[in-house]
Short mmCIF file of C-alpha atoms in Angstrom, two decimals:
data_model
loop_
_atom_site.label_atom_id
_atom_site.label_comp_id
_atom_site.label_asym_id
_atom_site.label_seq_id
_atom_site.Cartn_x
_atom_site.Cartn_y
_atom_site.Cartn_z
CA GLN A 20 -7.29 30.06 1.24
CA VAL A 21 -7.45 26.98 4.03
CA GLN A 22 -4.65 28.33 6.44
CA LEU A 23 -4.34 27.00 9.74
CA GLN A 24 -1.56 28.11 12.51
CA GLU A 25 -0.53 26.44 15.37
CA SER A 26 -0.06 28.03 19.00
CA GLY A 27 0.78 27.38 22.31
CA PRO A 28 3.47 27.36 25.28
CA GLY A 29 7.20 27.12 23.45
CA GLN A 30 8.28 24.83 26.79
CA VAL A 31 7.42 22.21 28.36
CA LYS A 32 8.84 20.43 31.47
CA PRO A 33 9.04 16.72 31.59
CA SER A 34 5.73 14.60 32.98
CA GLN A 35 3.45 18.27 32.46
CA THR A 36 1.36 18.46 29.94
CA LEU A 37 1.85 19.65 26.77
CA SER A 38 -1.31 21.85 25.20
CA LEU A 39 -1.75 23.28 21.72
CA THR A 40 -4.49 24.84 19.59
CA CYS A 41 -4.68 25.03 15.84
CA THR A 42 -7.03 28.32 14.14
CA VAL A 43 -8.59 27.27 11.18
CA SER A 44 -9.41 30.52 9.15
CA GLY A 45 -10.22 29.92 4.98
CA ASP A 46 -13.03 26.67 6.01
CA SER A 47 -15.14 25.63 8.27
CA ILE A 48 -14.12 22.88 10.82
CA SER A 49 -17.89 21.82 11.02
CA ILE A 50 -18.39 21.58 7.84
CA GLY A 51 -17.61 18.79 5.46
CA GLY A 52 -15.61 15.98 5.66
CA TYR A 53 -12.18 17.07 7.10
CA TYR A 54 -9.96 15.28 9.74
CA TRP A 55 -8.73 17.70 11.44
CA THR A 56 -4.58 15.91 12.50
CA TRP A 57 -1.49 16.75 14.29
CA ILE A 58 1.71 15.55 12.82
CA ARG A 59 4.77 15.86 14.31
CA GLN A 60 8.89 15.78 13.34
CA HIS A 61 12.00 15.26 15.95
CA PRO A 62 14.53 17.52 15.23
CA GLY A 63 16.66 16.44 12.47
CA LYS A 64 14.26 13.69 11.36
CA GLY A 65 11.11 12.66 9.86
CA LEU A 66 8.01 13.14 9.60
CA GLU A 67 5.33 11.69 12.51
CA TRP A 68 1.68 11.56 12.72
CA ILE A 69 0.14 11.89 15.83
CA GLY A 70 -3.92 11.37 15.84
CA TYR A 71 -6.58 13.30 14.26
CA ILE A 72 -10.52 14.76 14.63
CA HIS A 73 -13.49 15.27 13.00
CA HIS A 74 -15.85 17.12 13.83
CA SER A 75 -18.20 15.01 14.52
CA GLY A 76 -15.58 13.71 17.05
CA SER A 77 -14.62 10.61 16.29
CA THR A 78 -10.57 10.60 17.21
CA PHE A 79 -8.32 7.77 15.05
CA TYR A 80 -4.98 7.89 17.65
CA ASN A 81 -0.79 6.38 17.16
CA PRO A 82 -1.14 3.55 19.09
CA SER A 83 2.07 4.62 20.26
CA LEU A 84 1.08 8.06 21.49
CA LYS A 85 -2.50 6.67 22.42
CA SER A 86 -2.70 6.49 25.93
CA ARG A 87 -1.02 10.42 26.60
CA LEU A 88 -3.46 12.41 23.50
CA THR A 89 -6.01 13.65 23.67
CA THR A 90 -8.36 15.68 21.24
CA SER A 91 -10.68 18.07 20.68
CA VAL A 92 -12.53 20.80 18.60
CA ASP A 93 -14.07 24.28 19.43
CA THR A 94 -16.31 24.64 16.15
CA SER A 95 -17.59 27.41 17.28
CA LYS A 96 -14.64 29.30 17.46
CA ASN A 97 -13.07 27.10 13.96
CA GLN A 98 -9.98 25.67 15.61
CA PHE A 99 -9.24 21.95 16.96
CA PHE A 100 -6.92 21.34 20.31
CA LEU A 101 -4.30 18.64 20.92
CA ARG A 102 -3.10 17.22 24.49
CA LEU A 103 0.02 15.15 25.20
CA THR A 104 -0.27 14.14 28.55
CA SER A 105 3.58 12.82 31.12
CA VAL A 106 5.58 14.60 28.55
CA THR A 107 9.65 13.33 27.99
CA ALA A 108 12.47 14.84 26.02
CA ALA A 109 11.16 12.41 23.71
CA ASP A 110 7.83 14.18 22.89
CA THR A 111 10.76 17.82 22.21
CA ALA A 112 10.06 18.44 18.43
CA VAL A 113 8.23 20.45 15.48
CA TYR A 114 4.04 20.05 16.40
CA TYR A 115 2.53 20.60 12.46
CA CYS A 116 -1.35 20.80 12.79
CA ALA A 117 -2.87 19.92 8.95
CA ARG A 118 -5.84 19.10 6.84
CA GLY A 119 -6.61 15.60 6.54
CA TRP A 120 -8.85 14.27 3.17
CA TYR A 121 -10.01 9.93 3.56
CA SER A 122 -9.77 8.08 -0.15
CA SER A 123 -8.28 5.41 0.11
CA SER A 124 -6.18 6.35 3.28
CA TRP A 125 -5.29 9.70 4.24
CA TYR A 126 -3.57 13.32 2.88
CA PHE A 127 -2.55 16.01 4.52
CA ASP A 128 -2.97 19.19 1.53
CA PHE A 129 -2.84 22.34 3.99
CA TRP A 130 -0.84 22.72 7.25
CA GLY A 131 0.31 25.13 9.64
CA GLN A 132 3.81 26.88 9.10
CA GLY A 133 5.01 24.17 12.67
CA THR A 134 5.23 25.23 16.34
CA LEU A 135 8.53 24.16 18.05
CA VAL A 136 7.83 22.58 21.27
CA THR A 137 10.55 21.48 23.65
CA VAL A 138 10.70 19.56 27.30
CA SER A 139 13.32 20.32 28.85
CA SER A 140 13.28 21.94 33.07
CA GLN B 6 12.55 2.48 11.88
CA SER B 7 10.44 4.30 8.68
CA VAL B 8 7.77 1.15 7.87
CA LEU B 9 8.24 2.88 4.28
CA THR B 10 11.56 2.51 3.04
CA GLN B 11 13.02 5.70 1.01
CA PRO B 12 16.47 6.28 -0.06
CA PRO B 13 18.16 9.35 2.40
CA SER B 14 19.80 11.03 -0.43
CA VAL B 15 19.28 11.40 -3.85
CA SER B 16 21.34 14.11 -6.52
CA GLY B 17 21.37 15.91 -9.67
CA ALA B 18 22.44 18.22 -12.08
CA PRO B 19 19.69 20.75 -13.35
CA GLY B 20 17.42 20.08 -16.31
CA GLN B 21 17.72 15.96 -14.84
CA ARG B 22 15.52 13.21 -14.12
CA VAL B 23 15.70 12.27 -10.14
CA THR B 24 13.11 9.28 -8.73
CA ILE B 25 12.64 8.62 -5.59
CA SER B 26 11.00 5.54 -4.29
CA CYS B 27 8.87 4.21 -1.55
CA THR B 28 9.13 0.51 -0.90
CA GLY B 29 6.27 -0.80 1.69
CA ALA B 30 4.55 -4.18 2.63
CA SER B 31 1.65 -6.03 1.96
CA SER B 32 0.07 -3.53 5.45
CA ASN B 33 0.25 -0.62 3.46
CA ILE B 34 1.19 0.13 -0.17
CA GLY B 35 1.18 -3.23 -1.40
CA ALA B 36 -2.80 -3.84 0.58
CA GLY B 37 -3.74 -1.36 -2.02
CA TYR B 38 -3.31 2.05 0.06
CA ASP B 39 -3.04 4.79 -1.51
CA VAL B 40 0.20 6.56 -1.28
CA HIS B 41 1.49 10.34 -1.33
CA TRP B 42 4.04 13.11 -1.89
CA TYR B 43 5.77 16.05 0.05
CA GLN B 44 8.44 18.49 0.13
CA GLN B 45 8.88 20.31 2.69
CA LEU B 46 11.98 23.16 1.54
CA PRO B 47 14.53 24.07 4.36
CA GLY B 48 12.77 25.18 7.68
CA THR B 49 8.96 25.46 6.32
CA ALA B 50 5.93 22.95 6.39
CA PRO B 51 5.87 20.53 4.15
CA LYS B 52 3.64 20.89 1.34
CA LEU B 53 1.27 18.13 -0.05
CA LEU B 54 2.64 17.30 -4.20
CA ILE B 55 1.69 14.82 -5.38
CA PHE B 56 -1.62 12.48 -4.25
CA ASP B 57 -3.30 9.31 -4.78
CA ASN B 58 -0.80 7.71 -6.44
CA ASN B 59 -0.54 9.97 -9.23
CA ASN B 60 -2.61 13.23 -8.50
CA ARG B 61 -1.01 17.11 -8.79
CA PRO B 62 -2.15 19.78 -6.78
CA SER B 63 -2.87 22.72 -8.17
CA GLY B 64 -0.27 24.38 -8.47
CA VAL B 65 2.55 21.62 -8.50
CA PRO B 66 3.76 21.45 -11.94
CA ASP B 67 4.06 19.28 -14.50
CA ARG B 68 7.55 17.76 -14.03
CA ILE B 69 6.68 16.07 -11.28
CA SER B 70 5.23 13.03 -11.15
CA GLY B 71 4.02 9.94 -8.89
CA THR B 72 3.58 6.07 -9.73
CA LYS B 73 3.18 2.97 -7.75
CA SER B 74 3.10 -0.21 -8.44
CA GLY B 75 2.93 -3.74 -6.14
CA THR B 76 4.19 -2.36 -3.05
CA SER B 77 6.22 0.34 -4.12
CA ALA B 78 5.73 4.03 -5.56
CA SER B 79 7.97 6.57 -6.44
CA LEU B 80 8.45 10.73 -6.88
CA ALA B 81 9.67 11.60 -10.44
CA ILE B 82 11.31 15.46 -11.55
CA THR B 83 11.53 15.87 -14.48
CA GLY B 84 13.90 19.21 -15.79
CA LEU B 85 15.14 18.87 -11.94
CA GLN B 86 16.04 23.23 -11.13
CA ALA B 87 17.93 24.28 -7.83
CA GLU B 88 14.38 25.50 -5.77
CA ASP B 89 13.46 21.43 -6.32
CA GLU B 90 16.18 21.45 -3.18
CA ALA B 91 14.76 20.05 -0.58
CA ASP B 92 13.44 16.50 1.27
CA TYR B 93 10.78 14.59 -0.14
CA TYR B 94 8.76 12.44 2.31
CA CYS B 95 5.85 9.42 1.11
CA GLN B 96 3.06 9.05 3.19
CA SER B 97 0.41 5.64 3.05
CA TYR B 98 -1.60 3.66 5.71
CA ASP B 99 -0.78 0.40 7.59
CA SER B 100 -4.15 -1.80 8.46
CA SER B 101 -1.11 -3.47 10.72
CA LEU B 102 -1.71 -3.71 14.52
CA SER B 103 -4.17 -1.07 14.89
CA GLY B 104 -3.55 0.67 11.87
CA VAL B 105 -1.95 4.04 11.00
CA VAL B 106 -0.99 6.30 8.92
CA VAL B 107 2.32 6.25 8.07
CA PHE B 108 5.60 8.31 6.59
CA GLY B 109 9.01 7.53 4.96
CA GLY B 110 11.80 8.33 7.02
CA GLY B 111 12.56 10.95 4.04
CA THR B 112 14.75 12.09 0.83
CA LYS B 113 17.33 14.83 0.59
CA LEU B 114 17.24 15.77 -2.75
CA THR B 115 20.67 17.60 -3.95
CA VAL B 116 20.90 19.84 -7.05
CA LEU B 117 24.33 19.54 -8.07
#
């Protein structure tokens, strides 16, 4: 069974950088055609796709976040990472990592439990 | 304002059938991109319910089904049960601008 687990600070100060790690077990990030994805959910709101990274290093980001976003992968640790710079209160959300697969559009078959990140001074 | 439009809420009595609509446009569902559905129980992560319009992952009961036609899609749940009470989201891809994965705004299903 594939499992994903997010980790990182629960609170980040405005204008600073939000950094999260997703640790994958039960599957190898470096094998296959999966897209390792970040999705967030603002409090009481719907889901927002952030972006993905493939083990080859290719990335695809939400245009609304692209200028502040970097993702990376460490295949030796079976982890992938999110880095979002210049955060504001609008970045307060539950952040999920997920495994994505592409058919004629991406879908996400396994998700982490999510981690709440609050942007506050 | 979500690119995919869902009703904010639907409800039904135990045993009944409910449907949740997901309305898109020519740049997403109407362009032929597949639609996927997720169930989110309170306080938990979303769970994939339907992929590629009408396929169920292993473990999802066959009383849950999906359809797609034109610029819209629907999720149907028959034999409604108390444990179906949750938020439901549709998701697809939109090719406008630089392209983006898009979700519907979500529908709260209440089992009366």
